[in-house]
Amino acid sequence: MAKRQSLKELQERLAQRLTAAKTEALTATWLAIEAGGCRYLLPLVQSGEIFPWSAVQVVPYTKPWYLGVANLRGGLHGVIDLAGLVQGTARAAGRATERITSESRLVSLHGALGLNAVFWIDRLLGLRNPSAFSALGERPADAPGYVTRVLVDAQGQDWQELDLQLLVSEPEFLAIAA
């Protein structure tokens, strides 16, 4: 009888956790990531799949933030160093493998954006919703147009929100030739 009771308690706890997870997923607005020491928020509706780091074939004569192409699920995707693109600093493709960790990931763009591209990020930080932020921060003066705003969380950390649709329509992003 005790086994039946503990099984029932386990099922109840699992049901509560599943309900909580569904509620959290429904209210989550952003995928929180870190790249180049900065924290970014990618809109979930504009983000695609998350892949582990994959071998990248370097493409010569391209901009420093364009690392090359990777074969992901049988399709070729351009690999963009997100930190290099947003911050204007290049983590050179030849040296990229030195900075790869077990937490490095490739985050794809949503298929509706029409580009086979992935962003190289240093690590995933989970999902965030608007209630996780207490204030608006100051947007850097030199921030690109696709950095829509800066949000401040309860710990006082700044998070830059990126509009990926604006990003993929930038002429700079579409012209990868060096």
Coordinates of N, CA and C in Angstrom, one line a residue:
M1 N 0.8 -1.2 0.0 CA 0.0 0.0 0.0 C 0.9 1.3 0.0
A2 N 2.0 1.2 0.7 CA 2.9 2.4 0.8 C 3.5 2.7 -0.6
K3 N 3.7 1.6 -1.4 CA 4.2 1.8 -2.7 C 3.2 2.6 -3.6
R4 N 1.9 2.2 -3.5 CA 0.9 2.8 -4.2 C 0.8 4.3 -3.9
Q5 N 0.9 4.6 -2.6 CA 0.8 6.0 -2.1 C 2.0 6.8 -2.7
S6 N 3.2 6.3 -2.6 CA 4.3 7.0 -3.1 C 4.3 7.2 -4.6
L7 N 3.8 6.2 -5.3 CA 3.6 6.4 -6.8 C 2.6 7.5 -7.1
K8 N 1.5 7.5 -6.3 CA 0.5 8.6 -6.5 C 1.1 9.9 -6.2
E9 N 1.9 10.1 -5.2 CA 2.5 11.3 -4.8 C 3.5 11.8 -5.9
L10 N 4.2 10.8 -6.5 CA 5.1 11.1 -7.5 C 4.4 11.6 -8.8
Q11 N 3.3 11.0 -9.1 CA 2.5 11.4 -10.2 C 1.9 12.8 -10.0
E12 N 1.5 13.1 -8.8 CA 1.0 14.4 -8.5 C 2.1 15.5 -8.6
R13 N 3.3 15.2 -8.1 CA 4.4 16.1 -8.2 C 4.8 16.3 -9.7
L14 N 4.8 15.3 -10.5 CA 5.1 15.4 -11.9 C 4.1 16.2 -12.6
A15 N 2.8 16.0 -12.3 CA 1.8 16.8 -12.9 C 1.9 18.3 -12.6
Q16 N 2.2 18.6 -11.3 CA 2.4 20.0 -10.9 C 3.6 20.6 -11.7
R17 N 4.7 19.9 -11.8 CA 5.9 20.4 -12.5 C 5.7 20.6 -13.9
L18 N 4.9 19.7 -14.6 CA 4.6 19.9 -16.0 C 3.7 21.1 -16.2
T19 N 2.8 21.3 -15.3 CA 1.9 22.5 -15.4 C 2.7 23.7 -15.3
A20 N 3.6 23.8 -14.3 CA 4.5 24.9 -14.1 C 5.4 25.2 -15.3
A21 N 5.9 24.1 -15.9 CA 6.8 24.3 -17.0 C 6.0 24.8 -18.2
K22 N 4.8 24.3 -18.4 CA 4.0 24.8 -19.5 C 3.7 26.3 -19.3
T23 N 3.3 26.7 -18.1 CA 3.0 28.1 -17.8 C 4.3 29.0 -18.1
E24 N 5.4 28.5 -17.6 CA 6.7 29.3 -17.8 C 7.0 29.4 -19.3
A25 N 6.8 28.3 -20.1 CA 7.1 28.3 -21.5 C 6.2 29.3 -22.2
L26 N 4.9 29.3 -21.8 CA 4.0 30.2 -22.5 C 4.3 31.7 -22.2
T27 N 4.8 32.0 -21.1 CA 5.1 33.4 -20.8 C 6.5 33.8 -21.2
A28 N 7.4 32.9 -21.5 CA 8.7 33.2 -21.9 C 8.7 34.0 -23.2
T29 N 9.5 35.0 -23.3 CA 9.5 35.8 -24.5 C 10.8 35.7 -25.2
W30 N 11.9 35.5 -24.5 CA 13.2 35.6 -25.0 C 14.0 34.3 -24.7
L31 N 15.0 34.0 -25.6 CA 16.1 33.1 -25.3 C 17.2 33.9 -24.8
A32 N 17.7 33.7 -23.6 CA 18.8 34.4 -23.0 C 20.1 33.7 -23.3
I33 N 21.0 34.5 -23.8 CA 22.3 33.9 -24.2 C 23.5 34.8 -23.8
E34 N 24.7 34.3 -23.9 CA 25.9 35.1 -23.6 C 26.8 34.9 -24.8
A35 N 27.4 36.0 -25.3 CA 28.3 36.0 -26.4 C 29.3 37.1 -26.2
G36 N 30.6 36.8 -26.2 CA 31.6 37.8 -26.0 C 31.6 38.6 -24.7
G37 N 31.1 37.9 -23.7 CA 31.0 38.6 -22.4 C 29.8 39.5 -22.2
C38 N 28.9 39.5 -23.2 CA 27.7 40.3 -23.1 C 26.5 39.4 -23.1
R39 N 25.4 39.9 -22.4 CA 24.2 39.1 -22.4 C 23.2 39.7 -23.4
Y40 N 22.5 38.8 -24.1 CA 21.6 39.1 -25.2 C 20.3 38.4 -25.0
L41 N 19.2 39.0 -25.5 CA 17.9 38.4 -25.5 C 17.5 38.3 -26.9
L42 N 17.2 37.0 -27.4 CA 16.8 36.8 -28.7 C 15.3 36.4 -28.6
P43 N 14.4 37.1 -29.4 CA 13.0 36.8 -29.4 C 12.8 35.3 -29.8
L44 N 12.0 34.6 -29.0 CA 11.7 33.2 -29.3 C 11.0 33.0 -30.6
V45 N 10.2 34.0 -31.0 CA 9.5 33.8 -32.3 C 10.4 34.0 -33.5
Q46 N 11.6 34.5 -33.3 CA 12.5 34.8 -34.3 C 13.7 33.8 -34.3
S47 N 13.8 33.0 -33.2 CA 14.9 32.0 -33.0 C 14.4 30.7 -33.5
G48 N 15.4 29.9 -33.9 CA 15.2 28.5 -34.4 C 15.7 27.5 -33.4
E49 N 16.4 26.5 -34.0 CA 16.9 25.4 -33.3 C 18.2 25.8 -32.6
I50 N 18.6 25.0 -31.6 CA 19.8 25.2 -30.9 C 20.6 23.9 -31.1
F51 N 21.9 24.1 -31.6 CA 22.7 23.0 -32.0 C 24.0 23.0 -31.1
P52 N 24.6 21.9 -30.8 CA 25.9 21.9 -30.2 C 26.9 22.4 -31.2
W53 N 28.1 22.9 -30.8 CA 29.1 23.4 -31.7 C 29.4 22.3 -32.7
S54 N 29.6 22.7 -34.0 CA 29.8 21.8 -35.0 C 31.0 22.3 -35.8
A55 N 31.7 21.4 -36.5 CA 32.8 21.8 -37.3 C 32.4 22.8 -38.4
V56 N 33.2 23.9 -38.5 CA 32.9 25.0 -39.4 C 33.9 25.0 -40.5
Q57 N 33.5 25.0 -41.8 CA 34.3 25.1 -42.9 C 34.5 26.6 -43.2
V58 N 35.8 27.0 -43.1 CA 36.1 28.5 -43.3 C 35.8 28.9 -44.7
V59 N 35.3 30.0 -44.9 CA 35.1 30.6 -46.2 C 36.0 31.8 -46.4
P60 N 36.9 31.8 -47.3 CA 37.9 32.9 -47.5 C 37.2 34.1 -48.0
Y61 N 37.9 35.3 -47.7 CA 37.5 36.6 -48.2 C 36.1 37.0 -47.8
T62 N 35.8 36.7 -46.5 CA 34.6 37.2 -45.9 C 34.9 38.1 -44.7
K63 N 33.8 38.7 -44.2 CA 34.0 39.6 -43.1 C 34.5 38.8 -41.9
P64 N 35.2 39.4 -40.9 CA 35.7 38.7 -39.8 C 34.7 38.0 -38.9
W65 N 33.5 38.5 -38.8 CA 32.4 37.9 -38.0 C 31.7 36.7 -38.7
Y66 N 32.0 36.5 -40.0 CA 31.4 35.4 -40.7 C 32.5 34.3 -40.6
L67 N 32.2 33.3 -39.8 CA 33.2 32.2 -39.6 C 33.2 31.2 -40.7
G68 N 32.1 30.9 -41.4 CA 32.1 29.9 -42.5 C 30.8 29.3 -42.5
V69 N 30.8 28.0 -43.0 CA 29.6 27.2 -43.1 C 29.7 25.9 -42.3
A70 N 28.5 25.5 -41.8 CA 28.4 24.2 -41.0 C 27.3 23.4 -41.6
N71 N 27.5 22.1 -41.6 CA 26.5 21.2 -42.0 C 25.6 20.8 -40.8
L72 N 24.4 21.3 -40.7 CA 23.5 21.0 -39.6 C 22.3 20.3 -40.1
R73 N 22.0 19.1 -39.7 CA 20.9 18.3 -40.2 C 20.8 18.2 -41.7
G74 N 21.9 18.1 -42.3 CA 22.0 18.0 -43.8 C 21.9 19.2 -44.6
G75 N 21.8 20.4 -43.9 CA 21.7 21.7 -44.6 C 22.9 22.5 -44.3
L76 N 23.4 23.3 -45.2 CA 24.5 24.2 -45.0 C 23.9 25.5 -44.4
H77 N 24.6 25.9 -43.3 CA 24.2 27.2 -42.6 C 25.4 28.1 -42.5
G78 N 25.3 29.3 -42.7 CA 26.3 30.3 -42.5 C 26.5 30.5 -41.0
V79 N 27.7 30.5 -40.5 CA 28.0 30.6 -39.1 C 28.5 32.0 -38.8
I80 N 27.7 32.7 -38.0 CA 28.0 34.1 -37.6 C 28.5 34.2 -36.2
D81 N 29.6 34.9 -35.9 CA 30.1 35.1 -34.6 C 29.2 36.3 -34.1
L82 N 28.2 36.0 -33.2 CA 27.3 37.1 -32.8 C 28.0 38.2 -32.1
A83 N 28.9 37.9 -31.2 CA 29.7 38.9 -30.5 C 30.5 39.8 -31.5
G84 N 31.1 39.1 -32.4 CA 31.9 39.9 -33.4 C 31.0 40.8 -34.2
L85 N 29.8 40.4 -34.6 CA 28.9 41.2 -35.4 C 28.4 42.4 -34.6
V86 N 27.8 42.1 -33.4 CA 27.2 43.2 -32.6 C 28.2 44.1 -32.0
Q87 N 29.3 43.6 -31.5 CA 30.3 44.4 -30.8 C 31.4 44.9 -31.7
G88 N 31.4 44.4 -32.9 CA 32.4 44.9 -33.9 C 33.8 44.3 -33.6
T89 N 33.9 43.3 -32.8 CA 35.2 42.7 -32.5 C 35.2 41.3 -33.1
A90 N 36.2 40.9 -33.7 CA 36.3 39.6 -34.4 C 37.0 38.6 -33.6
R91 N 36.4 37.5 -33.5 CA 37.0 36.3 -32.9 C 37.4 35.5 -34.2
A92 N 38.6 35.6 -34.7 CA 38.9 35.0 -36.0 C 38.6 33.5 -36.1
A93 N 38.1 33.2 -37.3 CA 37.7 31.8 -37.5 C 38.8 30.8 -37.2
G94 N 40.0 31.1 -37.6 CA 41.2 30.2 -37.3 C 41.4 30.0 -35.8
R95 N 41.1 31.0 -35.0 CA 41.3 30.9 -33.6 C 40.0 30.6 -32.9
A96 N 38.9 30.5 -33.6 CA 37.6 30.2 -32.9 C 37.6 28.9 -32.2
T97 N 38.3 27.9 -32.7 CA 38.3 26.6 -32.0 C 39.0 26.7 -30.6
E98 N 39.9 27.7 -30.4 CA 40.5 27.9 -29.1 C 39.5 28.4 -28.1
R99 N 38.5 29.1 -28.5 CA 37.5 29.7 -27.6 C 36.2 28.8 -27.5
I100 N 36.2 27.7 -28.1 CA 35.0 26.8 -28.0 C 35.1 26.1 -26.7
T101 N 34.0 26.0 -26.0 CA 33.9 25.3 -24.8 C 32.7 24.3 -24.9
S102 N 32.5 23.5 -23.9 CA 31.4 22.6 -23.9 C 30.1 23.3 -23.8
E103 N 30.1 24.6 -23.5 CA 28.8 25.3 -23.4 C 28.5 26.1 -24.7
S104 N 29.5 26.1 -25.7 CA 29.3 26.8 -26.9 C 28.2 26.2 -27.7
R105 N 27.4 27.0 -28.4 CA 26.2 26.6 -29.1 C 26.1 27.4 -30.4
L106 N 25.3 26.8 -31.3 CA 24.9 27.5 -32.5 C 23.3 27.6 -32.5
V107 N 22.9 28.9 -32.6 CA 21.4 29.1 -32.5 C 21.0 29.6 -33.9
S108 N 20.0 28.9 -34.5 CA 19.6 29.2 -35.8 C 18.5 30.3 -35.8
L109 N 18.4 30.9 -37.0 CA 17.3 31.8 -37.2 C 16.0 31.0 -37.5
H110 N 14.9 31.6 -37.2 CA 13.6 31.0 -37.5 C 13.5 30.9 -39.0
G111 N 12.9 29.8 -39.5 CA 12.8 29.5 -40.9 C 12.0 30.7 -41.6
A112 N 11.1 31.3 -40.9 CA 10.3 32.4 -41.6 C 11.2 33.6 -42.0
L113 N 12.4 33.7 -41.4 CA 13.3 34.8 -41.7 C 14.0 34.6 -43.1
G114 N 14.0 33.3 -43.5 CA 14.4 33.0 -44.9 C 15.9 32.9 -45.1
L115 N 16.7 32.8 -44.0 CA 18.2 32.6 -44.2 C 18.6 31.4 -43.4
N116 N 19.5 30.6 -44.1 CA 20.1 29.5 -43.4 C 21.4 30.0 -42.7
A117 N 21.2 30.5 -41.5 CA 22.3 31.1 -40.7 C 22.1 30.7 -39.3
V118 N 23.3 30.6 -38.6 CA 23.3 30.3 -37.1 C 24.2 31.3 -36.5
F119 N 24.0 31.6 -35.2 CA 24.8 32.4 -34.4 C 25.7 31.6 -33.5
W120 N 27.0 31.8 -33.5 CA 27.8 31.2 -32.5 C 27.7 32.0 -31.2
I121 N 27.3 31.3 -30.1 CA 27.2 31.9 -28.8 C 28.1 31.1 -27.8
D122 N 28.5 31.8 -26.8 CA 29.3 31.2 -25.8 C 28.5 30.2 -24.9
R123 N 27.3 30.7 -24.5 CA 26.5 29.8 -23.7 C 25.0 30.2 -23.6
L124 N 24.2 29.2 -23.4 CA 22.8 29.5 -23.2 C 22.5 29.9 -21.7
L125 N 21.6 30.8 -21.5 CA 21.3 31.2 -20.1 C 19.8 31.0 -19.8
G126 N 19.1 30.3 -20.7 CA 17.7 29.9 -20.4 C 16.7 30.8 -21.1
L127 N 15.5 30.7 -20.6 CA 14.4 31.5 -21.1 C 14.1 32.6 -20.1
R128 N 13.6 33.8 -20.7 CA 13.3 34.9 -19.8 C 12.0 35.5 -20.3
N129 N 11.2 36.0 -19.3 CA 10.0 36.7 -19.6 C 10.1 38.2 -19.1
P130 N 9.2 39.0 -19.5 CA 9.3 40.4 -19.1 C 9.4 40.7 -17.6
S131 N 8.7 39.8 -16.8 CA 8.7 40.0 -15.4 C 10.1 39.8 -14.8
A132 N 11.1 39.3 -15.5 CA 12.4 39.1 -15.0 C 13.2 40.4 -15.0
F133 N 12.7 41.4 -15.6 CA 13.4 42.7 -15.7 C 12.7 43.8 -15.0
S134 N 13.5 44.6 -14.3 CA 12.9 45.6 -13.5 C 13.0 47.0 -14.1
A135 N 13.9 47.2 -15.1 CA 14.0 48.6 -15.6 C 14.6 48.6 -17.0
L136 N 14.5 49.7 -17.6 CA 15.2 49.9 -18.9 C 16.6 50.5 -18.7
G137 N 17.6 49.9 -19.3 CA 18.9 50.4 -19.2 C 19.2 51.4 -20.3
E138 N 20.4 52.0 -20.3 CA 20.8 52.9 -21.3 C 21.4 52.2 -22.5
R139 N 20.8 52.4 -23.7 CA 21.2 51.8 -24.9 C 22.5 52.4 -25.3
P140 N 23.6 51.6 -25.6 CA 24.9 52.2 -26.0 C 24.7 53.1 -27.3
A141 N 25.4 54.2 -27.3 CA 25.3 55.1 -28.4 C 25.7 54.5 -29.7
D142 N 26.7 53.6 -29.7 CA 27.2 53.0 -30.9 C 26.6 51.7 -31.2
A143 N 25.5 51.3 -30.5 CA 24.8 50.1 -30.8 C 24.1 50.1 -32.1
P144 N 24.2 49.0 -32.9 CA 23.5 48.9 -34.2 C 22.0 49.0 -34.0
G145 N 21.3 49.3 -35.1 CA 19.8 49.5 -35.0 C 19.0 48.3 -34.6
Y146 N 19.6 47.1 -34.8 CA 18.8 45.9 -34.4 C 18.9 45.6 -32.9
V147 N 19.7 46.4 -32.1 CA 19.7 46.3 -30.7 C 18.6 47.3 -30.3
T148 N 17.4 46.7 -30.0 CA 16.3 47.6 -29.8 C 16.2 48.3 -28.5
R149 N 16.7 47.6 -27.4 CA 16.7 48.2 -26.1 C 17.6 47.4 -25.2
V150 N 17.9 48.0 -24.0 CA 18.6 47.3 -23.0 C 17.7 47.2 -21.7
L151 N 17.6 46.0 -21.2 CA 16.8 45.7 -20.0 C 17.7 45.4 -18.9
V152 N 17.3 45.7 -17.7 CA 18.1 45.5 -16.5 C 17.3 44.5 -15.6
D153 N 18.0 43.4 -15.2 CA 17.3 42.4 -14.4 C 17.4 42.8 -12.9
A154 N 16.9 41.9 -12.0 CA 16.9 42.2 -10.6 C 18.3 42.2 -10.0
Q155 N 19.3 41.6 -10.6 CA 20.6 41.6 -10.1 C 21.4 42.8 -10.7
G156 N 20.8 43.6 -11.4 CA 21.4 44.8 -12.0 C 22.2 44.6 -13.3
Q157 N 22.1 43.4 -13.9 CA 22.8 43.1 -15.1 C 22.0 43.6 -16.3
D158 N 22.8 44.1 -17.3 CA 22.2 44.6 -18.5 C 22.0 43.5 -19.5
W159 N 20.9 43.5 -20.3 CA 20.6 42.5 -21.3 C 20.2 43.3 -22.6
Q160 N 20.9 43.1 -23.7 CA 20.6 43.7 -24.9 C 19.6 42.9 -25.7
E161 N 18.4 43.5 -26.0 CA 17.4 42.8 -26.8 C 17.7 43.0 -28.3
L162 N 17.8 41.9 -29.0 CA 18.1 42.0 -30.5 C 16.8 41.7 -31.3
D163 N 16.6 42.4 -32.3 CA 15.5 42.1 -33.2 C 16.1 41.5 -34.4
L164 N 15.9 40.1 -34.5 CA 16.6 39.4 -35.6 C 16.1 39.7 -37.0
Q165 N 14.8 40.1 -37.0 CA 14.3 40.4 -38.3 C 14.9 41.7 -38.9
L166 N 15.1 42.7 -38.0 CA 15.9 43.9 -38.4 C 17.3 43.5 -38.8
L167 N 17.9 42.6 -38.0 CA 19.3 42.2 -38.3 C 19.5 41.6 -39.6
V168 N 18.6 40.7 -40.0 CA 18.8 40.0 -41.3 C 18.4 40.9 -42.5
S169 N 17.8 42.0 -42.2 CA 17.5 43.0 -43.3 C 18.5 44.0 -43.5
E170 N 19.5 44.1 -42.6 CA 20.6 45.0 -42.7 C 21.5 44.7 -43.9
P171 N 21.8 45.7 -44.7 CA 22.7 45.5 -45.8 C 24.1 44.9 -45.4
E172 N 24.6 45.4 -44.2 CA 25.9 44.9 -43.7 C 25.8 43.4 -43.4
F173 N 24.7 42.9 -42.9 CA 24.6 41.5 -42.6 C 24.5 40.7 -43.9
L174 N 23.9 41.2 -44.9 CA 23.7 40.4 -46.1 C 24.9 40.4 -47.0
A175 N 25.8 41.3 -46.8 CA 27.0 41.4 -47.7 C 28.2 40.9 -46.9
I176 N 28.5 39.6 -47.0 CA 29.6 39.0 -46.2 C 31.0 39.1 -46.8
A177 N 31.0 39.6 -48.0 CA 32.4 39.7 -48.7 C 33.2 40.7 -48.0
A178 N 34.5 40.4 -47.8 CA 35.4 41.3 -47.1 C 35.8 42.4 -48.1

